[in-house]
PDB file of C-alpha atoms and ligand atoms in Angstrom:
ATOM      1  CA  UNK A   1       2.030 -13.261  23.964  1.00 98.00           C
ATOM      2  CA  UNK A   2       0.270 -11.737  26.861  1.00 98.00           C
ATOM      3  CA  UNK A   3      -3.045  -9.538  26.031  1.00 98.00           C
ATOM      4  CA  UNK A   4      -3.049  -7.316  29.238  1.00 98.00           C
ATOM      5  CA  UNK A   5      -5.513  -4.257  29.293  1.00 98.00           C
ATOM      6  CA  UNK A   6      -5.005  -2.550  32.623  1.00 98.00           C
ATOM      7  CA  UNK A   7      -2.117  -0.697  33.684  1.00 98.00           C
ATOM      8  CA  UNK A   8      -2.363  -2.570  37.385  1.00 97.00           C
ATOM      9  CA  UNK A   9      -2.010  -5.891  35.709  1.00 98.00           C
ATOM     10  CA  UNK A  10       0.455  -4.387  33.070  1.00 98.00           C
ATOM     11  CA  UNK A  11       2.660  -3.291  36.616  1.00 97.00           C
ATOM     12  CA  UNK A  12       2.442  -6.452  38.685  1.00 97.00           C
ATOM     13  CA  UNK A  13       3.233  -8.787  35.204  1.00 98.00           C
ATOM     14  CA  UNK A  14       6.208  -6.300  34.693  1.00 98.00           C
ATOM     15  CA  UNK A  15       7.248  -5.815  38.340  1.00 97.00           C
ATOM     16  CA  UNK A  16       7.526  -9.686  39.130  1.00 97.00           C
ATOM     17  CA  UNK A  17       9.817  -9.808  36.109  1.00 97.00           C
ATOM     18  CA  UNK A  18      11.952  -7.189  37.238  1.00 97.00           C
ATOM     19  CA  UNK A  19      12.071  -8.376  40.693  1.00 96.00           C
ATOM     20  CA  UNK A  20      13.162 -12.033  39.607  1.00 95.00           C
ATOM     21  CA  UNK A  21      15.916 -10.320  36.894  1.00 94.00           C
ATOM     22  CA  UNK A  22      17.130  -6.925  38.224  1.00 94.00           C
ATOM     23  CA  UNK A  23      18.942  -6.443  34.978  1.00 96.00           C
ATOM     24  CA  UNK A  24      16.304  -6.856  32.872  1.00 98.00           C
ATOM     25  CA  UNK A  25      14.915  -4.724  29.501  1.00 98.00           C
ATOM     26  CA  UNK A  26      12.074  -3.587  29.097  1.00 98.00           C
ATOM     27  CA  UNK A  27      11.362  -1.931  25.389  1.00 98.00           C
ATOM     28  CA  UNK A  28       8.342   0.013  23.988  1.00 99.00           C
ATOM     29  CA  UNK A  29       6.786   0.408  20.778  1.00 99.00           C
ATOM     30  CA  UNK A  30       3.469   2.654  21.166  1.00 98.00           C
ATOM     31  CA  UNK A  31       0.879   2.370  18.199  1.00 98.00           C
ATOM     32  CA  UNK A  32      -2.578   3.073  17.086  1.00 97.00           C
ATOM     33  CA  UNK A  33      -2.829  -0.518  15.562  1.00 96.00           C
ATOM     34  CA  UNK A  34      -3.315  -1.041  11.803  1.00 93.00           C
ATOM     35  CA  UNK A  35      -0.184  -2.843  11.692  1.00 95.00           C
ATOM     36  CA  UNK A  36       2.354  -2.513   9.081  1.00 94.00           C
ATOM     37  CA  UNK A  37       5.922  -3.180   7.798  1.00 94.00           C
ATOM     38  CA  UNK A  38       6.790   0.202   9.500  1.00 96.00           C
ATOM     39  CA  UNK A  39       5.939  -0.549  12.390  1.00 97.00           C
ATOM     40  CA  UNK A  40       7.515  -4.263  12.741  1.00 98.00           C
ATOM     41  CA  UNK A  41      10.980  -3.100  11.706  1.00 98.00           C
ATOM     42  CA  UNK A  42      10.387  -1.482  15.723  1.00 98.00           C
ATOM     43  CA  UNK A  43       8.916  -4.298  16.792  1.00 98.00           C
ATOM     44  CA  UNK A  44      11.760  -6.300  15.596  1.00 98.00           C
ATOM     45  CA  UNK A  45      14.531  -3.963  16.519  1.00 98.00           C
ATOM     46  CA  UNK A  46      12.896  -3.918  20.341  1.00 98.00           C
ATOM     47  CA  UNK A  47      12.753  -7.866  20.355  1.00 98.00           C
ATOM     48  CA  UNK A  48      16.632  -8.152  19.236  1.00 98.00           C
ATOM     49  CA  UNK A  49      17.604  -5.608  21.990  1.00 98.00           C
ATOM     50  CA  UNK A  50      15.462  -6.039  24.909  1.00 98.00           C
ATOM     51  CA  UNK A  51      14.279  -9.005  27.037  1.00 98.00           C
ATOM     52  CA  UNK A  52      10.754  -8.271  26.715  1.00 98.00           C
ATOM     53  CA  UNK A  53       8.554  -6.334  23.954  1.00 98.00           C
ATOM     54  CA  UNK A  54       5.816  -4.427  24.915  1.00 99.00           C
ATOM     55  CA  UNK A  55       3.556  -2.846  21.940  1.00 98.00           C
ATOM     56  CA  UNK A  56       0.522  -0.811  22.571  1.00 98.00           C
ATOM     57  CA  UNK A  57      -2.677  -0.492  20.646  1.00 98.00           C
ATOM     58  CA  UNK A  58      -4.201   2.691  21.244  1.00 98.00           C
ATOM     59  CA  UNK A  59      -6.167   5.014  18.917  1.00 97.00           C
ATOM     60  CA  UNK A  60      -5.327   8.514  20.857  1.00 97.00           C
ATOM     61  CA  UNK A  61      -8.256  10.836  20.628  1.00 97.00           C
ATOM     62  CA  UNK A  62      -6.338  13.972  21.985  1.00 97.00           C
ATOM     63  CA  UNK A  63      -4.325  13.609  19.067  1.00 97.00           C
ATOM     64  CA  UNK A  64      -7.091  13.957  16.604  1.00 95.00           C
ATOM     65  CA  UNK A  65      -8.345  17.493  15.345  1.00 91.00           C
ATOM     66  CA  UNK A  66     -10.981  16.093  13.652  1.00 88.00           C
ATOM     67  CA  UNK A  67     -13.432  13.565  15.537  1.00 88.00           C
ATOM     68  CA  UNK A  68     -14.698  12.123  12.008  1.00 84.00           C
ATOM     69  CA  UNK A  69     -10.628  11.210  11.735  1.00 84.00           C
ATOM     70  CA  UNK A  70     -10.886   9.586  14.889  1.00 90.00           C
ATOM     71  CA  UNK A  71     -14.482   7.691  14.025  1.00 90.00           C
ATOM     72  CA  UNK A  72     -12.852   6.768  10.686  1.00 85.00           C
ATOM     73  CA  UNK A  73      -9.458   5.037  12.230  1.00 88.00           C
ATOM     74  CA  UNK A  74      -9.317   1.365  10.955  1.00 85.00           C
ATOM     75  CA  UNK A  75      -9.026  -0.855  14.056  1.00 91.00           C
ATOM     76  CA  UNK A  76      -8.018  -4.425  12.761  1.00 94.00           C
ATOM     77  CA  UNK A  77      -7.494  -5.274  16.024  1.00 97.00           C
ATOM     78  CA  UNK A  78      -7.321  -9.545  15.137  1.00 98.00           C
ATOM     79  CA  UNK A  79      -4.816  -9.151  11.938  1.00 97.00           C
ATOM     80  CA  UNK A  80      -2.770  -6.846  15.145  1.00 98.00           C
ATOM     81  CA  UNK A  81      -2.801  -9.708  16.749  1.00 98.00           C
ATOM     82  CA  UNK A  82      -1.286 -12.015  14.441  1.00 98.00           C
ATOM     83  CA  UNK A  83       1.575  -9.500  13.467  1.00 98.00           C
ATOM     84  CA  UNK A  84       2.819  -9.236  16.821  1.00 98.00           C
ATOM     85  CA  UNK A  85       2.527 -12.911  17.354  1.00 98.00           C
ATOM     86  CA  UNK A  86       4.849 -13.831  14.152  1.00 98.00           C
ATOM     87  CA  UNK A  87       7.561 -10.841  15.065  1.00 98.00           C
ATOM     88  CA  UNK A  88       7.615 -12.413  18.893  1.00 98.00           C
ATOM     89  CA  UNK A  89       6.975  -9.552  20.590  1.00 98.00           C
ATOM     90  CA  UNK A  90       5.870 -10.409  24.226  1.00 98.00           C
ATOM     91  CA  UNK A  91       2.901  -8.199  25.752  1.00 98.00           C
ATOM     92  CA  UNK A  92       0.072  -6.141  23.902  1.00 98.00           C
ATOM     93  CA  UNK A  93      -1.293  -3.556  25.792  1.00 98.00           C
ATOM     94  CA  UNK A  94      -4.261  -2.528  24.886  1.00 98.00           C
ATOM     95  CA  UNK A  95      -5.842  -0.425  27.198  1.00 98.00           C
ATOM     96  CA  UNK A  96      -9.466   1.724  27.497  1.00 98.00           C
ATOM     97  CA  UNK A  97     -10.090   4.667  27.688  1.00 97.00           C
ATOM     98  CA  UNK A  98      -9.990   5.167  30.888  1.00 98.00           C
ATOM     99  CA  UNK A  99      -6.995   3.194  31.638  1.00 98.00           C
ATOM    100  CA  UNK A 100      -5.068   5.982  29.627  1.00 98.00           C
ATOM    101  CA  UNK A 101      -6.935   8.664  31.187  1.00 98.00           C
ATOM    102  CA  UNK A 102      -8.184   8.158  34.608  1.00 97.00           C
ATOM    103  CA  UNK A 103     -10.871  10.661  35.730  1.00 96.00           C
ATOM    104  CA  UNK A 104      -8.303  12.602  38.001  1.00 96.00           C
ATOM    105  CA  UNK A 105      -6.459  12.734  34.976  1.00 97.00           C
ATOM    106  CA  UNK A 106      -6.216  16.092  33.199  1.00 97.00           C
ATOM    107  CA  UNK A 107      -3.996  17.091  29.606  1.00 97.00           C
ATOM    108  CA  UNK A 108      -1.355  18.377  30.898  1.00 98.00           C
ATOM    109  CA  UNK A 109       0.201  21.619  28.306  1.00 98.00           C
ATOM    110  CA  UNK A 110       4.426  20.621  27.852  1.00 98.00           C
ATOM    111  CA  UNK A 111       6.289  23.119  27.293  1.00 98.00           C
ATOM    112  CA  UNK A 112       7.663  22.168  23.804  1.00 98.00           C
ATOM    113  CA  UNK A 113       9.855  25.356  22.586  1.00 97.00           C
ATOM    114  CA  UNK A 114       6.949  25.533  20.179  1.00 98.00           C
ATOM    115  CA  UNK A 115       8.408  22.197  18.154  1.00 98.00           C
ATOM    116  CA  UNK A 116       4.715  21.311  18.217  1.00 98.00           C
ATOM    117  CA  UNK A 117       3.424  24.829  16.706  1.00 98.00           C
ATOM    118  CA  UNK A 118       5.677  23.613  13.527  1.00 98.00           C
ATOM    119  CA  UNK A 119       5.528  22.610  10.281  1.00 97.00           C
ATOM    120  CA  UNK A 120       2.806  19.361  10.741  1.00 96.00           C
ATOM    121  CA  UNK A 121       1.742  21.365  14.322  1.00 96.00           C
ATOM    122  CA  UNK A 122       1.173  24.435  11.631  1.00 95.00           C
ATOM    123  CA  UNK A 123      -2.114  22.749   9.954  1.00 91.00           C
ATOM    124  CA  UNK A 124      -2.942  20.371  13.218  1.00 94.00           C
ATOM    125  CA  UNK A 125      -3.336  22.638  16.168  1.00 95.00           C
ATOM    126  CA  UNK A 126      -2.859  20.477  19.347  1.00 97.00           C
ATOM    127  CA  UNK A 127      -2.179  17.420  17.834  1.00 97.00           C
ATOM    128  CA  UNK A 128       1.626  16.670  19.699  1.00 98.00           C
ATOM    129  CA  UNK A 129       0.787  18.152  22.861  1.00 98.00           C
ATOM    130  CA  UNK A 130      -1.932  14.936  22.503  1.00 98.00           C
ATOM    131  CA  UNK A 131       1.126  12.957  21.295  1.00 98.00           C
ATOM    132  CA  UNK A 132       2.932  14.203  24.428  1.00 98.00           C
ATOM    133  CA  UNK A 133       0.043  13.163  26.686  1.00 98.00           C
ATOM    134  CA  UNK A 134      -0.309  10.119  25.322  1.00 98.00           C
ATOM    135  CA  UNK A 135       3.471   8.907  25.343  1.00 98.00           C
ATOM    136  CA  UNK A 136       4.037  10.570  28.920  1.00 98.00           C
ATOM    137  CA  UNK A 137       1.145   8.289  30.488  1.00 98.00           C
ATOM    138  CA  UNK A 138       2.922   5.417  28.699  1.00 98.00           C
ATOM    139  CA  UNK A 139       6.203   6.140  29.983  1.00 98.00           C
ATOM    140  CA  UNK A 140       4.258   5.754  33.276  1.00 97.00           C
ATOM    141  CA  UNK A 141       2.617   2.997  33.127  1.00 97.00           C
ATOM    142  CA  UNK A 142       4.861   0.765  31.284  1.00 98.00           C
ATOM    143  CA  UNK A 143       8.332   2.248  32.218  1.00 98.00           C
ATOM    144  CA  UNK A 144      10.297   0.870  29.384  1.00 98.00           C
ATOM    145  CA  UNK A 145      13.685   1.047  28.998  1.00 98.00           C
ATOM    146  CA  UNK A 146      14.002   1.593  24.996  1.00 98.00           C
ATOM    147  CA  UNK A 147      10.931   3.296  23.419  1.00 99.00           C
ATOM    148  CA  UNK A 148      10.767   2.705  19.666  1.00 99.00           C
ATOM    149  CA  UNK A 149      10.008   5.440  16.775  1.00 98.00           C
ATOM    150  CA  UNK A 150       9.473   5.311  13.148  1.00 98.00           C
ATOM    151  CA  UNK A 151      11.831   7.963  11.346  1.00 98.00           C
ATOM    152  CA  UNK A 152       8.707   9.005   9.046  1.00 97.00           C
ATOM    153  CA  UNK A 153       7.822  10.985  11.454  1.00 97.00           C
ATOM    154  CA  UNK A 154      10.310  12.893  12.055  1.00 98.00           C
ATOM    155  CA  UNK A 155       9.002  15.894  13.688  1.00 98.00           C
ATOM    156  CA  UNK A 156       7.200  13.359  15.932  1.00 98.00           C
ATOM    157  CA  UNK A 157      10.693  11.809  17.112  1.00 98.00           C
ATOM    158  CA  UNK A 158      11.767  15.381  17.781  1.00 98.00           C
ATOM    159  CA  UNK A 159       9.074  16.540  19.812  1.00 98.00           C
ATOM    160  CA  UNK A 160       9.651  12.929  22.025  1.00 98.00           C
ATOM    161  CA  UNK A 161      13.186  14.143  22.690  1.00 98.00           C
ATOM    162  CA  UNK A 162      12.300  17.341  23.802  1.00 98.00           C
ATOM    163  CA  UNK A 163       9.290  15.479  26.195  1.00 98.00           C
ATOM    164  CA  UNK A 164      12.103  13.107  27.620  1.00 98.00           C
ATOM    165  CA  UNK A 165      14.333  15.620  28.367  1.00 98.00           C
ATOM    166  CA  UNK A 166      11.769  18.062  30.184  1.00 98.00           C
ATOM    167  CA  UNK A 167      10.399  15.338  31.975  1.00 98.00           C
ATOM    168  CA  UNK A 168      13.480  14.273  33.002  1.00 98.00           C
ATOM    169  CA  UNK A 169      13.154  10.491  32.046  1.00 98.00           C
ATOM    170  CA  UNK A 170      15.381   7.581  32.045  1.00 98.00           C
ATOM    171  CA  UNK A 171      13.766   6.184  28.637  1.00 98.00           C
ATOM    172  CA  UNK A 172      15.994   6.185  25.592  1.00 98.00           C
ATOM    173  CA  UNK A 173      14.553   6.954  22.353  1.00 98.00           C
ATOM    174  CA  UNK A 174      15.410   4.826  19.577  1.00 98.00           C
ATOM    175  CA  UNK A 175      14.672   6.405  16.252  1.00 98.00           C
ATOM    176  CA  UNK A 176      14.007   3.795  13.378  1.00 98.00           C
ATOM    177  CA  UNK A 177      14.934   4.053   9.707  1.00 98.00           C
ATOM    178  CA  UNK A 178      12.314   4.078   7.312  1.00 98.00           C
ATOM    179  CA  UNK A 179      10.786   1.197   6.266  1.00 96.00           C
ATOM    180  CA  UNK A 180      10.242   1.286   2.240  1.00 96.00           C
ATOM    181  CA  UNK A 181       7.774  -0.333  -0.270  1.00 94.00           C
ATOM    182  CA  UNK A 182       9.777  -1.857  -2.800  1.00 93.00           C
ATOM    183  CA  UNK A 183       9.684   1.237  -5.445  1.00 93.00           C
ATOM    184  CA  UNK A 184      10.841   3.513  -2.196  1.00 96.00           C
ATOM    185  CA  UNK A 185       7.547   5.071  -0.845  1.00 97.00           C
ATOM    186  CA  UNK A 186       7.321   5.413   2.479  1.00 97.00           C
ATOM    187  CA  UNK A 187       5.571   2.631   4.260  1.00 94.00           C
ATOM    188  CA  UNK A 188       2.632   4.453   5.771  1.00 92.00           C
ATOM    189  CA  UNK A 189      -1.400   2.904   6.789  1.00 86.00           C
ATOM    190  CA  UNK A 190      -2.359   5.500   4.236  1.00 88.00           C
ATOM    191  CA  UNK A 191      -0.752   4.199   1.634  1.00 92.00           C
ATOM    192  CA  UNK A 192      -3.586   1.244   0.875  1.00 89.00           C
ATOM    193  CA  UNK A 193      -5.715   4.692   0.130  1.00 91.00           C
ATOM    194  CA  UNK A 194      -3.950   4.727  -3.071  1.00 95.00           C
ATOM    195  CA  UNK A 195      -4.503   3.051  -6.383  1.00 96.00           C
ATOM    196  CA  UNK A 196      -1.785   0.248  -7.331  1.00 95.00           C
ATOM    197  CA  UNK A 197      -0.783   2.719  -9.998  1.00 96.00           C
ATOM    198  CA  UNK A 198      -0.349   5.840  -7.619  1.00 96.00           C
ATOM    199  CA  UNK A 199       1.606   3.727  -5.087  1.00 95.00           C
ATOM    200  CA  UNK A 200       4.482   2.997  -7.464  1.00 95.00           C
ATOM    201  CA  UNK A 201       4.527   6.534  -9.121  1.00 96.00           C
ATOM    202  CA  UNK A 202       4.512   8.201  -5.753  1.00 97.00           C
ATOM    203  CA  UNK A 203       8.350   6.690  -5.624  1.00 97.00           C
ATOM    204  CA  UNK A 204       9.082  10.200  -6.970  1.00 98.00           C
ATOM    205  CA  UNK A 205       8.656  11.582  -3.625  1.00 98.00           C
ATOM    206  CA  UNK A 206      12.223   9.750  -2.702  1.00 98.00           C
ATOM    207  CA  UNK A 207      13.649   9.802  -5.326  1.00 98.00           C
ATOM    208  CA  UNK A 208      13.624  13.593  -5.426  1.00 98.00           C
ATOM    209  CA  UNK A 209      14.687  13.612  -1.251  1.00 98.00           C
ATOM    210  CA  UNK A 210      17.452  11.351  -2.799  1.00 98.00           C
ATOM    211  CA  UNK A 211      18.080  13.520  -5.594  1.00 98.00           C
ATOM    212  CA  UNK A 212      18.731  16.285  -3.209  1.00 98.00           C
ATOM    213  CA  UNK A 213      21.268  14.919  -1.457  1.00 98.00           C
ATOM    214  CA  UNK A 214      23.290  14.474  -4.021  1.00 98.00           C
ATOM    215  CA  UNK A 215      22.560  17.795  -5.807  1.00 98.00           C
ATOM    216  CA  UNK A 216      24.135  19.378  -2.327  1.00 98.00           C
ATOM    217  CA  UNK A 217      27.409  19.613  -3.227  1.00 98.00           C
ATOM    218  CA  UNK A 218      26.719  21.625  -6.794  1.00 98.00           C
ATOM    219  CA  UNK A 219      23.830  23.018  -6.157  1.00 98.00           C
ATOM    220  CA  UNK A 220      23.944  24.086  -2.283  1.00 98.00           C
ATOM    221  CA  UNK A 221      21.352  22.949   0.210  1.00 98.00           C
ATOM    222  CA  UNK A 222      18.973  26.050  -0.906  1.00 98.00           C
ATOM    223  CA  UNK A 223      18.867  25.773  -4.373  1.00 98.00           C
ATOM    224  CA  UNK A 224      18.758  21.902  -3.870  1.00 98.00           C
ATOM    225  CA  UNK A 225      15.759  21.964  -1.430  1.00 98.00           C
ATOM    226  CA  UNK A 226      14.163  24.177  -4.688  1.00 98.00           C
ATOM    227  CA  UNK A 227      14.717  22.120  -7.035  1.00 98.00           C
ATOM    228  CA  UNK A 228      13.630  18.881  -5.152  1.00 98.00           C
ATOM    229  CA  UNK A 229      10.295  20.802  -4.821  1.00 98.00           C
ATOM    230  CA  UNK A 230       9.901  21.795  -8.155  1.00 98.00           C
ATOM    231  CA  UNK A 231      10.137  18.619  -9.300  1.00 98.00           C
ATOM    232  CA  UNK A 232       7.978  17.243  -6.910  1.00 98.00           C
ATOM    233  CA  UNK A 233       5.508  20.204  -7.712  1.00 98.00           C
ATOM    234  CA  UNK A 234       5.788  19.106 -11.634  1.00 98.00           C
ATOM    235  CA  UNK A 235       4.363  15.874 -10.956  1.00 97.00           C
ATOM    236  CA  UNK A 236       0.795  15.007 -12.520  1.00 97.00           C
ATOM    237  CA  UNK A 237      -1.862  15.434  -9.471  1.00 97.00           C
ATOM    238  CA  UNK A 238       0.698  16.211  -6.878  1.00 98.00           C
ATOM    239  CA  UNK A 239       0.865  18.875  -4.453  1.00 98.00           C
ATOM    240  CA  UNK A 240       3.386  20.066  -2.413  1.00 98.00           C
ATOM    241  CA  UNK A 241       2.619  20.523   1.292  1.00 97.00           C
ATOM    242  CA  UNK A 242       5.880  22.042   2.360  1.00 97.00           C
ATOM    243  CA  UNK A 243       9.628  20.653   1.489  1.00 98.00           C
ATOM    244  CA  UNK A 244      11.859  22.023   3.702  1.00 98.00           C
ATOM    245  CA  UNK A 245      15.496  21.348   5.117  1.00 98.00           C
ATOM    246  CA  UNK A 246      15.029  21.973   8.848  1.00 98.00           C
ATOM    247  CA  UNK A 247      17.658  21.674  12.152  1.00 98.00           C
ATOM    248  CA  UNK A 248      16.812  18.313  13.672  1.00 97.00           C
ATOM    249  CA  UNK A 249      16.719  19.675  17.658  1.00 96.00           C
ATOM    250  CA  UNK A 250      14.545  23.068  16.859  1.00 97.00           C
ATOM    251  CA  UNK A 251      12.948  22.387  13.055  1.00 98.00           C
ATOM    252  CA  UNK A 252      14.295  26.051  12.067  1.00 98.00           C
ATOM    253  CA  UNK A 253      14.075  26.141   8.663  1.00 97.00           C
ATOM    254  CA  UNK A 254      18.071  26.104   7.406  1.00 98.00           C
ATOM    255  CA  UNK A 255      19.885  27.419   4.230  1.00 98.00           C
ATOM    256  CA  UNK A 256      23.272  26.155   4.302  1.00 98.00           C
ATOM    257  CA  UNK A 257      24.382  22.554   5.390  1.00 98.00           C
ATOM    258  CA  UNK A 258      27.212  24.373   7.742  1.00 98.00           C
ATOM    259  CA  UNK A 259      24.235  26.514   9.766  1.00 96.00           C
ATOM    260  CA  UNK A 260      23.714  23.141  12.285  1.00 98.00           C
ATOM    261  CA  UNK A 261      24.933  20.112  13.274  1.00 97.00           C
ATOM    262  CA  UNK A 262      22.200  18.325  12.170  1.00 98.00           C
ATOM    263  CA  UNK A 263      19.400  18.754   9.603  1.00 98.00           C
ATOM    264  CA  UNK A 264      16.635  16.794   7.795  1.00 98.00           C
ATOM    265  CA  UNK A 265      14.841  17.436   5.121  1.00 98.00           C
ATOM    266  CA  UNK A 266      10.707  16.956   5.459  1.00 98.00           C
ATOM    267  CA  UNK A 267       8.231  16.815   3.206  1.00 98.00           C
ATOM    268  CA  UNK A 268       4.441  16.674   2.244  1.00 97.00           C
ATOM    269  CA  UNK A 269       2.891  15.586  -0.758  1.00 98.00           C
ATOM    270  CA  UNK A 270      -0.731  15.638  -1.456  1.00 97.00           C
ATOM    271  CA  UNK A 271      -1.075  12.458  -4.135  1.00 97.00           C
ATOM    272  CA  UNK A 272      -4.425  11.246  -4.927  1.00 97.00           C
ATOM    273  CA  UNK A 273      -6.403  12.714  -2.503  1.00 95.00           C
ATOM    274  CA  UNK A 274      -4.193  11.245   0.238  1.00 95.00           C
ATOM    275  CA  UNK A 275      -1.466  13.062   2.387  1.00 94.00           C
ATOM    276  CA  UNK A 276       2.333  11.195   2.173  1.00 97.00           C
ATOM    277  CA  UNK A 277       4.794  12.344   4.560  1.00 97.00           C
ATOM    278  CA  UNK A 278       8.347  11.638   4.337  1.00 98.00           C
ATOM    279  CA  UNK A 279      11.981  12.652   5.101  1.00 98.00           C
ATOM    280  CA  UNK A 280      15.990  11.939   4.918  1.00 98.00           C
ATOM    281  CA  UNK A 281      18.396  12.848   7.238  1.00 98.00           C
ATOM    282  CA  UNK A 282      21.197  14.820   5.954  1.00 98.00           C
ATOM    283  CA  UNK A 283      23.564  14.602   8.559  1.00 97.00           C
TER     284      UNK A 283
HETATM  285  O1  PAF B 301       2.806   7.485  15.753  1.00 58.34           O
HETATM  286  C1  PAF B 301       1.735   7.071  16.253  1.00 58.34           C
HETATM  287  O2  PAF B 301       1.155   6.078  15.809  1.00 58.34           O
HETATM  288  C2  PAF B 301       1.133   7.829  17.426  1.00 58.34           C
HETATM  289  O3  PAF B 301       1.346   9.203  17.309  1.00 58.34           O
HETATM  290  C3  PAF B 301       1.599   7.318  18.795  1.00 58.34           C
HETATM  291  C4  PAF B 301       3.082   7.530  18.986  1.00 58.34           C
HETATM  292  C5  PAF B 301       1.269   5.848  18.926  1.00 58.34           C
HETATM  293  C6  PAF B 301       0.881   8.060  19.917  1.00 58.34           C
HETATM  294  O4  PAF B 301      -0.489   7.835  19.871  1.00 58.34           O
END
């Protein structure tokens, strides 16, 4: 695996491949590091449809509200290493700084339809227009073909589509399933901020977004979505962000599965102290 750190010698490695193989696929997984199950599932699905793998390492500050967030980020960078080696993929970027954002660079405001005013955007004012500026500099520099996303979270993938398609760019998104501890919690990097005991009970948080589903066609998505919270709610020590069934293009809030052609349902539960998002897609 190549460790490059600029974006010139990220180009010339990746134009002297294309030049030699005009057909050739370049895909994309961006991180922050602190590598887990979640994000190999992307790393593998990249590797097993692209000729070369390019993951980046970058903790984002225009993403973070909160600069003690930022301070706090764990940055294993060595263990990194060694899970990108075993899933093959082929180049870690892992750029400064000022590779990302060059002097003459200033954040540029998308126009997002307000997806990133939304439900997460609610409580974390700016934080995808630094996901936008972030993943549009990427796009740039690295000009993959594929770009990889974890479904968990969701609004995340959303608010890439709606950056692709107003910047006009040829990269497809590819939108991952959720990757699952054993007992069905979402695989997360804040999930080693829970006890042993608290990472197996907070399986209820699926289990009611499962539960859900399959209430639908008694209950009704309204009444389902209700329940699924109130459940959730009746949980010892947890707290109920928000649970709501949303349309998957603008993240309205909807009441009946026939009001869009697709919908998800997101959620956020407060569980020991520590703040576990997750999500199914409904159709
Ligand atoms: O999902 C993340 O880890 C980050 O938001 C991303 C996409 C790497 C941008 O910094």
């Amino acid at each position: 695996m190549n460790i490059i750190k600029t974006s010139i010698v990220l180009n010339r490695y990746l134009n002297t491949i294309r030049e030699t193989n005009t057909k050739v696929t370049i895909g994309f997984i961006p991180t922050m590091g602190a590598l887990h199950s979640g994000h190999t599932s992307l790393i593998n699905a990249s590797v097993k449809n692209n000729d070369i793998t390019v993951c980046s390492i970058f903790v984002n500050p225009t993403q973070f509200g909160d600069s003690a967030d930022l301070e706090k980020y764990p940055k294993p960078i060595e263990k990194d290493i060694e899970v990108l080696l075993k899933n093959e993929c082929d180049v870690l970027f892992l750029p400064s700084n000022d590779t990302v954002y060059p002097n003459d660079y200033t954040q540029k405001s998308y126009d997002l339809n307000d997806l990133d005013l939304k439900i997460e955007g609610a409580s974390r004012p700016g934080h995808f227009q630094g996901v936008c500026n972030v993943v549009g500099r990427f796009f740039e520099i690295v000009k993959p073909d594929n770009a990889y996303f974890g479904q968990k979270d969701y609004q995340q993938t959303v608010v890439v589509n709606r950056l692709i398609q107003i910047t006009n760019s040829s990269v497809k998104l590819n939108v991952v399933p959720i990757k699952r501890e054993s007992h069905g919690l979402a695989m997360s990097s804040r999930n080693i901020r829970l006890s042993e005991k608290g990472r197996q009970n907070a399986a209820f948080i699926y289990r009611s977004l499962v539960q859900l589903k399959e209430d639908i066609s008694n209950l009704g998505l309204e009444q389902s979505v209700k329940k699924a919270r109130q459940f959730i709610q009746a949980q010892k020590g947890a707290h109920v962000d928000y649970l709501l069934a949303v349309d998957s293009i603008t993240l309205e809030p909807v009441k009946n599965m026939e009001d869009s052609k697709g919908i998800a349902v997101v959620t956020v539960v407060e569980y020991e102290g520590v703040r576990l998002l997750d999500n199914i897609i409904l159709k």
